[in-house]
Coordinates of C-alpha atoms in Angstrom, one line a residue:
M1 CA 59.6 130.1 169.4
C2 CA 61.8 128.1 171.5
D3 CA 60.4 129.9 174.5
L4 CA 59.1 126.6 175.7
H5 CA 61.0 126.9 178.9
D6 CA 58.4 129.5 180.0
Q7 CA 55.8 126.8 180.5
H8 CA 57.9 125.1 183.1
E9 CA 58.1 128.1 185.4
H10 CA 54.8 127.3 187.1
Q11 CA 53.2 129.4 189.8
T12 CA 49.9 128.8 191.5
L13 CA 47.4 131.3 192.8
A14 CA 46.4 129.1 195.7
E15 CA 47.1 130.5 199.1
H16 CA 46.3 129.2 202.5
G17 CA 44.5 126.2 201.1
Q18 CA 41.9 128.4 199.2
P19 CA 40.4 126.7 196.1
V20 CA 41.7 127.9 192.7
L21 CA 39.3 128.5 189.8
S22 CA 40.1 126.8 186.5
R23 CA 42.0 128.8 184.0
R24 CA 39.0 128.8 181.7
R25 CA 36.6 130.1 184.4
I26 CA 38.9 132.9 185.4
M27 CA 39.3 133.9 181.8
Q28 CA 35.5 134.0 181.6
L29 CA 35.3 136.2 184.6
L30 CA 38.0 138.6 183.3
G31 CA 36.2 138.9 180.0
A32 CA 39.1 137.4 177.9
A33 CA 39.3 140.5 175.7
G34 CA 35.6 140.7 174.9
V35 CA 35.1 137.0 174.5
T36 CA 31.9 135.9 176.2
A37 CA 31.8 133.0 178.7
A38 CA 30.1 130.8 176.2
A39 CA 33.0 131.3 173.8
M40 CA 35.4 129.7 176.3
T41 CA 33.5 126.4 176.4
A42 CA 34.8 123.2 174.8
E43 CA 32.2 123.5 172.0
A44 CA 33.5 127.0 171.0
D45 CA 37.2 126.5 171.5
P46 CA 38.0 122.8 171.9
A47 CA 41.8 123.4 171.5
M48 CA 41.9 125.8 174.5
A49 CA 39.6 123.6 176.5
A50 CA 41.6 120.4 175.9
A51 CA 44.8 122.2 177.1
D52 CA 43.2 123.5 180.3
S53 CA 45.0 121.6 183.0
A54 CA 44.6 123.6 186.2
P55 CA 42.8 121.5 188.8
A56 CA 40.1 122.9 191.0
E57 CA 42.3 122.4 194.1
A58 CA 45.8 123.3 192.9
A59 CA 47.1 123.9 196.4
A60 CA 46.3 120.3 197.3
Y61 CA 48.4 118.8 194.5
T62 CA 51.3 116.5 195.4
A63 CA 53.5 114.9 192.8
P64 CA 53.0 111.1 192.9
E65 CA 55.9 108.8 193.7
G66 CA 56.8 105.3 192.6
L67 CA 56.4 105.9 188.9
A68 CA 60.0 105.8 187.8
E69 CA 61.6 102.4 188.4
D70 CA 65.2 101.3 188.4
S71 CA 65.9 98.5 185.9
P72 CA 68.9 96.9 184.2
A73 CA 67.8 98.7 181.0
K74 CA 67.7 102.1 182.6
Q75 CA 71.1 101.4 184.2
A76 CA 72.5 100.5 180.8
A77 CA 71.1 103.6 179.2
L78 CA 72.5 106.0 181.8
A79 CA 75.9 104.2 181.8
W80 CA 76.1 104.6 178.1
I81 CA 75.6 108.4 178.4
D82 CA 78.3 108.5 181.1
A83 CA 80.7 106.5 179.0
N84 CA 80.2 108.6 176.0
A85 CA 79.9 112.0 177.7
S86 CA 82.9 113.4 175.8
R87 CA 81.3 112.4 172.4
V88 CA 78.1 114.0 173.5
T89 CA 79.6 117.3 174.6
G90 CA 81.9 117.2 171.5
L91 CA 78.8 117.0 169.2
N92 CA 77.3 120.0 171.1
S93 CA 80.5 122.0 170.5
E94 CA 80.7 121.1 166.9
I95 CA 77.1 122.2 166.1
W96 CA 77.7 125.4 168.2
E97 CA 80.7 126.2 166.1
N98 CA 78.7 125.8 162.9
A99 CA 76.0 128.2 164.0
E100 CA 73.9 127.7 160.9
L101 CA 70.5 129.4 160.4
S102 CA 67.1 127.9 159.8
L103 CA 66.7 125.8 156.6
R104 CA 70.5 126.0 156.0
E105 CA 71.9 123.6 158.7
W106 CA 74.1 121.7 156.2
K107 CA 77.0 120.8 158.5
S108 CA 74.9 120.5 161.7
S109 CA 72.4 118.1 160.4
L110 CA 75.1 115.9 159.0
A111 CA 77.0 115.8 162.3
Q112 CA 73.9 114.8 164.2
A113 CA 72.9 112.1 161.6
E114 CA 76.4 110.6 161.6
F115 CA 76.3 110.5 165.5
L116 CA 73.2 108.3 165.2
E117 CA 74.5 106.2 162.4
R118 CA 77.4 105.2 164.6
A119 CA 74.9 104.3 167.3
G120 CA 73.2 101.8 164.9
F121 CA 70.4 103.9 163.4
E122 CA 69.4 103.9 159.8
V123 CA 69.2 107.5 158.5
E124 CA 67.2 109.0 155.7
F125 CA 67.5 112.6 154.7
G126 CA 64.9 114.8 153.1
T127 CA 62.0 114.3 155.6
A128 CA 58.9 116.1 154.3
G129 CA 61.0 117.5 151.5
F130 CA 63.3 119.6 153.7
P131 CA 67.0 119.0 152.7
T132 CA 68.4 119.3 156.2
A133 CA 65.6 117.3 157.9
F134 CA 66.2 113.6 158.5
T135 CA 64.6 110.5 160.2
A136 CA 66.9 108.1 162.0
T137 CA 65.4 104.7 163.0
F138 CA 66.5 101.9 165.3
R139 CA 64.5 98.6 165.8
Q140 CA 65.1 95.9 168.4
G141 CA 63.0 92.8 168.1
K142 CA 59.3 92.7 167.1
G143 CA 56.5 94.7 168.8
G144 CA 57.2 97.0 171.6
P145 CA 56.5 100.7 171.7
V146 CA 57.5 103.2 169.1
L147 CA 59.2 106.2 170.8
G148 CA 60.1 109.5 169.1
F149 CA 62.8 112.1 170.0
S150 CA 63.1 115.6 168.7
G151 CA 66.3 117.1 167.4
E152 CA 66.9 120.7 166.4
Y153 CA 70.1 122.4 165.4
D154 CA 69.4 125.9 163.9
A155 CA 71.0 129.0 165.3
L156 CA 69.6 132.6 165.5
P157 CA 70.7 135.6 163.4
G158 CA 72.7 138.3 165.2
L159 CA 73.5 136.4 168.4
S160 CA 77.1 135.5 167.8
Q161 CA 79.1 135.4 171.0
K162 CA 82.4 134.0 172.1
K163 CA 82.1 130.8 174.1
G164 CA 82.3 131.1 177.8
V165 CA 82.8 134.9 177.8
G166 CA 80.9 136.8 180.5
H167 CA 80.3 140.0 178.6
H168 CA 79.0 140.8 175.1
D169 CA 81.8 140.0 172.7
P170 CA 80.6 138.7 169.3
L171 CA 82.6 135.8 167.8
E172 CA 81.6 137.0 164.3
Y173 CA 81.5 140.8 163.9
I174 CA 80.4 141.9 160.4
H175 CA 82.0 145.2 159.5
D176 CA 79.9 147.6 157.4
P177 CA 80.5 151.3 157.7
F178 CA 76.7 152.0 157.4
A179 CA 75.2 148.9 159.1
P180 CA 77.6 146.9 161.4
S181 CA 76.1 143.6 162.6
Y182 CA 76.8 140.3 164.2
G183 CA 76.8 136.8 162.9
P184 CA 74.5 134.0 163.9
G185 CA 74.8 132.2 167.3
H186 CA 73.1 129.5 169.3
G187 CA 71.2 132.0 171.5
C188 CA 68.5 129.4 172.1
G189 CA 70.8 126.5 172.8
H190 CA 69.7 124.3 169.9
S191 CA 73.2 122.9 169.6
A192 CA 72.6 121.3 173.0
L193 CA 68.9 120.5 172.3
G194 CA 69.5 118.2 169.3
T195 CA 72.6 116.7 170.9
A196 CA 71.0 115.7 174.1
A197 CA 68.0 114.2 172.3
A198 CA 70.3 112.2 170.0
A199 CA 72.3 111.0 172.9
A200 CA 69.1 109.9 174.7
A201 CA 67.9 108.0 171.6
A202 CA 71.3 106.3 171.2
A203 CA 71.3 105.4 174.9
V204 CA 67.8 103.8 174.7
A205 CA 68.9 101.9 171.6
R206 CA 72.0 100.5 173.4
A207 CA 69.9 99.5 176.4
A208 CA 67.3 97.8 174.3
R209 CA 70.0 95.9 172.4
E210 CA 71.7 94.8 175.6
Q211 CA 68.5 93.7 177.4
K212 CA 66.8 92.4 174.2
A213 CA 63.8 94.7 174.9
P214 CA 61.6 95.1 171.9
V215 CA 61.3 98.8 170.9
T216 CA 61.5 101.1 167.9
V217 CA 63.3 104.4 168.5
K218 CA 62.8 107.2 165.9
F219 CA 64.8 110.4 166.0
F220 CA 63.5 113.3 163.9
G221 CA 66.2 115.8 162.9
S222 CA 64.1 118.9 162.4
T223 CA 65.0 122.0 160.5
A224 CA 63.9 125.6 161.1
E225 CA 62.5 125.4 164.6
E226 CA 63.3 129.1 165.1
T227 CA 60.8 129.9 162.4
L228 CA 58.3 127.1 163.4
I229 CA 58.4 125.7 159.9
G230 CA 60.0 122.2 160.1
K231 CA 57.7 120.2 162.4
T232 CA 54.4 122.0 161.6
Y233 CA 54.7 121.0 157.9
A234 CA 56.1 117.6 158.6
V235 CA 53.2 116.8 160.9
S236 CA 50.8 117.8 158.2
K237 CA 52.5 115.3 155.9
G238 CA 52.1 112.4 158.4
V239 CA 55.8 112.2 159.3
Y240 CA 55.0 111.4 163.0
E241 CA 52.3 108.9 162.5
G242 CA 52.7 105.5 164.2
L243 CA 54.4 106.8 167.3
D244 CA 53.3 105.7 170.8
A245 CA 55.0 108.6 172.7
F246 CA 57.2 111.6 171.9
L247 CA 59.8 113.0 174.2
D248 CA 61.0 116.6 173.9
W249 CA 63.2 119.1 175.8
H250 CA 64.4 122.6 175.5
P251 CA 67.3 124.6 177.1
S252 CA 66.0 126.8 179.9
T253 CA 67.1 128.7 183.0
A254 CA 65.6 126.0 185.3
N255 CA 65.4 122.2 185.6
A256 CA 61.7 121.6 185.4
T257 CA 58.8 119.9 183.7
G258 CA 55.0 120.3 183.9
W259 CA 51.8 120.0 182.0
G260 CA 51.2 123.6 180.9
T261 CA 50.4 124.7 177.4
T262 CA 51.9 127.2 175.0
T263 CA 50.5 129.8 172.6
A264 CA 49.4 128.9 169.1
M265 CA 51.1 131.1 166.5
T266 CA 50.9 132.3 162.9
A267 CA 53.9 133.9 161.2
V268 CA 53.0 136.2 158.3
T269 CA 55.1 138.4 156.1
F270 CA 53.5 141.5 154.4
T271 CA 55.2 142.7 151.2
F272 CA 54.4 146.3 150.1
L273 CA 55.1 147.4 146.5
G274 CA 55.6 151.0 145.5
V275 CA 57.6 152.9 142.9
A276 CA 61.3 153.9 143.4
G277 CA 62.6 157.4 142.7
H278 CA 65.2 159.9 143.7
G279 CA 64.9 161.1 147.2
G280 CA 65.7 164.6 146.1
T281 CA 62.7 164.7 143.8
P282 CA 60.2 162.6 145.8
L283 CA 56.9 163.9 144.3
G284 CA 55.0 161.0 142.8
N285 CA 57.2 158.3 144.3
K286 CA 55.4 155.6 146.3
S287 CA 57.4 154.5 149.3
A288 CA 56.9 150.9 150.3
L289 CA 58.8 151.7 153.5
D290 CA 56.2 154.4 154.4
A291 CA 53.6 151.6 154.1
A292 CA 55.5 149.3 156.4
V293 CA 56.1 152.0 159.0
M294 CA 52.4 152.9 158.9
M295 CA 51.5 149.3 159.4
A296 CA 53.9 148.9 162.3
T297 CA 52.5 152.1 164.0
M298 CA 48.9 151.2 163.5
S299 CA 49.3 147.6 164.7
E300 CA 50.6 149.0 168.0
F301 CA 47.2 150.5 168.6
L302 CA 45.7 147.0 168.7
R303 CA 47.3 146.4 172.0
E304 CA 44.9 148.2 174.4
E305 CA 41.5 147.0 173.1
N306 CA 42.3 144.0 170.9
L307 CA 45.1 142.1 172.6
A308 CA 44.2 139.8 175.6
P309 CA 46.8 139.0 178.3
S310 CA 47.2 135.6 176.6
G311 CA 48.1 137.3 173.2
R312 CA 51.4 138.4 171.8
L313 CA 52.1 140.6 168.7
H314 CA 55.6 141.3 167.6
W315 CA 57.1 142.4 164.3
V316 CA 60.3 143.3 162.5
I317 CA 60.9 145.1 159.2
N318 CA 62.9 142.6 157.1
N319 CA 63.5 144.8 154.2
G320 CA 63.2 148.6 154.4
G321 CA 65.5 149.8 151.6
D322 CA 69.2 150.3 151.2
I323 CA 70.0 154.0 150.8
P324 CA 68.1 157.1 151.8
N325 CA 68.2 158.7 148.3
V326 CA 66.3 155.8 146.7
T327 CA 62.7 155.6 147.7
P328 CA 62.2 152.0 148.7
E329 CA 60.1 150.2 146.0
I330 CA 59.7 147.0 148.0
A331 CA 59.4 146.6 151.8
E332 CA 58.6 143.7 154.0
I333 CA 57.4 143.5 157.5
S334 CA 57.0 140.2 159.4
Y335 CA 54.7 139.5 162.3
Y336 CA 54.4 136.7 164.8
V337 CA 50.7 136.6 166.0
R338 CA 50.3 134.5 169.2
E339 CA 47.2 133.5 171.2
G340 CA 45.9 130.7 173.3
S341 CA 44.4 128.6 170.5
P342 CA 44.4 128.6 166.7
A343 CA 40.9 130.1 166.7
R344 CA 42.0 133.0 168.8
V345 CA 45.1 133.6 166.7
Q346 CA 42.8 133.8 163.6
V347 CA 40.8 136.6 165.2
L348 CA 43.9 138.7 165.9
L349 CA 45.5 137.8 162.6
D350 CA 42.4 139.2 160.7
K351 CA 42.9 142.5 162.5
V352 CA 46.5 142.6 161.6
I353 CA 45.7 142.0 157.9
A354 CA 43.1 144.8 158.0
V355 CA 45.8 147.1 159.3
A356 CA 48.1 146.1 156.4
E357 CA 45.3 146.9 153.9
A358 CA 44.7 150.3 155.5
A359 CA 48.5 151.1 155.3
A360 CA 48.6 150.2 151.6
K361 CA 45.6 152.4 150.9
A362 CA 47.0 155.3 152.8
S363 CA 50.4 155.0 151.1
Q364 CA 49.0 154.3 147.6
T365 CA 51.0 151.0 147.5
K366 CA 50.0 147.4 146.9
V367 CA 50.2 144.8 149.6
Q368 CA 50.3 141.0 149.6
H369 CA 50.9 138.7 152.5
K370 CA 52.2 135.2 152.9
I371 CA 51.8 132.9 155.9
T372 CA 55.2 131.3 156.5
S373 CA 54.3 129.1 159.4
A374 CA 51.5 128.3 161.8
C375 CA 51.2 126.0 164.8
W376 CA 48.7 125.0 167.5
N377 CA 49.0 125.4 171.3
Q378 CA 50.6 122.4 172.9
L379 CA 48.5 119.7 174.3
P380 CA 49.7 118.8 177.9
N381 CA 50.0 115.3 179.3
K382 CA 50.0 115.2 183.1
A383 CA 50.8 111.5 183.5
F384 CA 53.8 111.9 181.2
A385 CA 55.1 115.0 183.1
E386 CA 54.8 113.1 186.4
L387 CA 56.9 110.2 185.1
L388 CA 59.5 112.5 183.6
H389 CA 59.6 114.6 186.8
E390 CA 60.3 111.6 189.0
N391 CA 63.2 110.6 186.8
M392 CA 64.6 114.1 186.9
K393 CA 64.4 114.0 190.8
Q394 CA 66.1 110.6 190.9
I395 CA 68.9 111.6 188.5
G396 CA 69.4 115.0 190.0
A397 CA 70.3 118.4 188.7
P398 CA 73.1 119.0 186.1
E399 CA 76.5 118.8 187.7
F400 CA 77.5 122.5 187.5
G401 CA 81.1 123.0 188.6
A402 CA 82.7 126.2 189.9
D403 CA 83.5 127.3 186.3
A404 CA 79.8 127.1 185.3
H405 CA 78.6 129.2 188.3
K406 CA 81.5 131.7 187.7
L407 CA 80.5 132.3 184.1
A408 CA 76.8 132.5 185.1
K409 CA 77.5 135.2 187.7
E410 CA 79.7 137.2 185.2
L411 CA 76.8 137.1 182.7
Q412 CA 74.3 138.1 185.3
E413 CA 76.4 141.1 186.4
S414 CA 76.9 142.1 182.8
L415 CA 73.2 142.1 182.3
G416 CA 72.4 143.9 185.5
L417 CA 70.8 140.8 187.2
P418 CA 71.4 139.4 190.7
A419 CA 74.5 137.1 190.6
K420 CA 72.8 133.9 191.6
G421 CA 74.6 131.5 189.3
M422 CA 73.0 128.4 187.7
H423 CA 69.8 126.7 188.8
A424 CA 71.3 123.6 190.6
E425 CA 68.2 121.8 191.7
I426 CA 65.1 120.1 190.3
A427 CA 62.1 122.3 190.5
E428 CA 59.0 120.9 192.2
L429 CA 56.2 119.7 190.0
T430 CA 53.3 122.1 190.3
P431 CA 50.0 122.6 188.4
P432 CA 49.9 125.2 185.6
N433 CA 48.8 128.7 186.4
P434 CA 45.0 128.8 186.5
V435 CA 45.0 131.8 184.2
F436 CA 46.9 131.4 181.0
M437 CA 48.9 134.5 180.4
G438 CA 50.5 133.6 177.1
G439 CA 54.2 133.1 176.3
G440 CA 56.2 131.2 173.8
S441 CA 55.3 128.9 171.0
T442 CA 56.8 125.6 169.6
D443 CA 56.3 123.5 166.5
V444 CA 56.3 120.5 168.8
A445 CA 52.8 121.6 169.7
D446 CA 51.4 120.1 166.5
I447 CA 53.1 116.8 167.3
S448 CA 51.4 116.8 170.7
W449 CA 47.9 116.7 169.1
N450 CA 48.9 113.6 167.2
V451 CA 50.9 111.6 169.7
P452 CA 51.3 111.8 173.5
T453 CA 54.1 114.3 174.1
V454 CA 56.1 115.5 177.1
S455 CA 58.4 118.5 177.3
M456 CA 60.9 119.6 179.9
G457 CA 63.6 122.2 180.5
A458 CA 67.2 121.8 181.7
A459 CA 69.2 124.8 182.9
L460 CA 71.6 125.8 180.3
A461 CA 71.5 129.6 180.9
P462 CA 71.9 131.5 184.2
I463 CA 69.0 132.3 186.5
G464 CA 67.0 135.3 185.4
T465 CA 68.4 135.4 181.8
K466 CA 66.4 134.7 178.7
M467 CA 66.6 132.5 175.6
H468 CA 67.3 134.3 172.3
T469 CA 70.2 136.2 173.8
W470 CA 74.0 136.4 173.3
S471 CA 74.3 135.3 176.9
T472 CA 72.7 132.0 176.2
A473 CA 75.0 131.6 173.2
S474 CA 78.0 132.1 175.6
C475 CA 76.8 129.2 177.8
A476 CA 75.5 126.7 175.2
A477 CA 78.7 124.9 174.5
A478 CA 80.7 126.2 177.6
A479 CA 80.6 124.7 181.1
P480 CA 76.9 125.3 181.8
G481 CA 75.7 123.9 178.5
Q482 CA 77.9 120.9 178.6
A483 CA 76.6 119.9 182.0
A484 CA 73.0 120.5 180.9
V485 CA 73.3 118.5 177.7
V486 CA 74.5 115.4 179.7
A487 CA 71.7 115.8 182.3
A488 CA 69.0 116.3 179.7
A489 CA 70.0 113.2 177.8
K490 CA 69.7 111.2 181.0
Y491 CA 66.3 112.6 181.9
L492 CA 64.9 111.7 178.4
A493 CA 66.5 108.3 178.2
A494 CA 65.4 107.2 181.7
T495 CA 61.8 108.3 181.0
A496 CA 61.8 106.5 177.6
V497 CA 63.1 103.3 179.2
D498 CA 60.3 103.4 181.7
L499 CA 57.8 103.4 178.8
V500 CA 59.5 100.3 177.5
T501 CA 59.8 98.3 180.8
Q502 CA 56.5 99.5 182.4
P503 CA 53.6 99.1 179.9
E504 CA 51.2 100.5 182.5
R505 CA 53.1 103.9 182.4
L506 CA 52.7 104.1 178.6
K507 CA 49.0 103.1 178.9
A508 CA 48.4 105.9 181.4
V509 CA 50.0 108.4 179.0
K510 CA 48.0 107.2 176.1
D511 CA 44.7 107.1 178.0
E512 CA 45.1 110.7 179.0
F513 CA 45.9 111.7 175.4
A514 CA 42.8 109.9 174.2
E515 CA 40.7 111.7 176.8
R516 CA 42.0 115.1 176.1
T517 CA 41.6 114.8 172.3
K518 CA 37.9 113.7 172.5
G519 CA 35.9 116.1 170.4
V520 CA 39.0 117.9 168.9
D521 CA 39.5 117.6 165.2
W522 CA 43.1 118.5 164.7
K523 CA 43.8 120.1 161.3
T524 CA 47.0 121.8 160.4
A525 CA 46.9 125.6 160.8
L526 CA 48.9 126.0 157.6
P527 CA 46.9 127.4 154.7
D528 CA 45.7 125.2 151.8
G529 CA 48.3 125.0 149.1
Y530 CA 51.1 125.9 151.5
E531 CA 54.6 125.5 150.2
P532 CA 57.4 125.7 152.8
P533 CA 60.2 128.1 152.2
M534 CA 63.5 126.5 151.3
Y535 CA 67.1 127.4 150.2
E536 CA 68.9 125.4 147.5
P537 CA 71.5 123.2 149.2
P538 CA 75.2 123.2 148.1
S539 CA 76.0 120.4 145.7
W540 CA 78.3 118.7 148.2
F541 CA 75.5 118.4 150.7
L542 CA 73.1 116.9 148.2
K543 CA 75.8 114.4 147.2
R544 CA 76.6 113.4 150.8
T545 CA 72.9 112.9 151.7
G546 CA 71.8 111.3 148.5
Q547 CA 69.2 113.9 147.6
K548 CA 68.1 115.6 144.4
W549 CA 67.0 119.2 144.0
P550 CA 64.3 120.5 143.9
P551 CA 62.0 118.4 146.1
S552 CA 58.6 117.6 144.6
N553 CA 56.6 119.6 147.1
I554 CA 57.8 123.1 146.1
T555 CA 57.8 125.3 143.0
W556 CA 61.4 126.1 141.9
P557 CA 62.5 128.6 141.2
P558 CA 60.0 130.6 143.3
K559 CA 57.8 133.2 141.6
R560 CA 59.6 136.6 141.5
V561 CA 58.1 139.5 143.4
V562 CA 58.4 142.5 141.2
S563 CA 56.6 145.8 141.5
Q564 CA 54.6 147.0 138.5
E565 CA 53.2 150.1 140.2
K566 CA 53.1 153.5 138.5
F567 CA 54.1 156.9 139.8
A568 CA 51.3 158.6 141.8
S569 CA 49.3 161.3 140.1
L570 CA 49.7 164.8 141.4
G571 CA 46.7 166.1 139.5
P572 CA 46.6 168.7 136.7
E573 CA 49.7 170.8 136.2
P574 CA 49.3 174.2 138.0
A575 CA 48.9 177.2 135.7
P576 CA 52.1 179.3 135.4
Q577 CA 52.2 182.4 137.6
K578 CA 51.7 185.7 135.9

């Protein structure tokens, strides 16, 4: 998740003017993990074909100019961001301090919603049934395009870190003599992500009001991006219908955009059920943890012959017991299964499920699995990326001061990386790699198949570092992140204004979307009857947001998972020795 910045780090295989084969053709030649050439055609895998964006002559590509135009509306939007920079960076800091986990962003969602209410938006909580999801709407005049912005605000577990500190120093250290750990932290920079998007939406609204330009601006406060639950489910419920364009960004280590794709992904949790017993008398016990470990071990053997370069398979044991002298009766292991398209994910997922069944049989336990989220690969839009890129070039890179570069270099040295500081330029716009080698996933991908979507990255973390790290948490609301959040807001706002003032730009974006989606029947990758996971909100939050619990789309309380297994038979009692 949230590794969307990977798609902006484009490289080309073209050298010395030599032609570059399309990604699909090279995957055919490489065999694509046993998939025949015919299987790579649009008929066999339309999602992968529609996202194939590498031109035949990548080396000859030059980014067009003259797309982004100066206008009074754009000047008004950018001026609003400058005038309100302290409010914008203050919101980023507030959400960073909250550091709330997926589906429990009580304070963070309220802070973002209140920021937009002050900007003249009407806010409604409970989008798609999620308590911390909301939709904020601003309308100016009649007609005009309907533009969407994406806000996220969830933190990651275990990535707590003191702000602006160049070595690992958790802000929240959880003492436990047997299992010390760290609190949550914004190791993916979502405090900045949602803040910049909200600032951009507010800036466009202000510009439209001043210039009397007809437009509808919709901001979607999205829960649980880190688990890819919020948007995938919301898309399946039609939340994003009626939009003309959708603008998205993600914190990164570079300032870049492009028209590459992402991996489709399914998240699945396997629950093994056994029988508890004393560890000192283990005969007949059935260890659910044994089953989870067997599964983890066996799934690693899929890598050589069943995992293509475009695939990813990673897991964590969520629940493996509490104390060694109680055989674990219940154990859970969660997998993220990624591939280039939903169809390819399903092939790999079926193999993982078969491994789980084998582990259960070998350990004499029972297993059940539940898909917690599933998303498509992202549909690119070259025309949209070209417009966004020119706006980024005109506005310039984030204004990193000496303190930002100092922190970046300290972090790089702490991590054993070259001390290069922050990425202080706008990367050139280049075609995607002709061979898709996999990478991160995003729930924005499902939106991209329903409305033209553009994504970009702004440098919030130092060169060479990664998202989902404590080092990113250190930067997110410190000098690097505060510069990035202002710059990202400007990139998004300027591009959105161009869609309002230049109808031909919006038409080009929509025409490309229509062409790419020909022959593709998008259908949610979530299973039939899917109920999203949720946590019961505190009463004060329900009162503040005018919601009731539970929402109508889930069963509450959830069905309990309780083992009913029996001790294993050891066979007939042996005869006494004589």
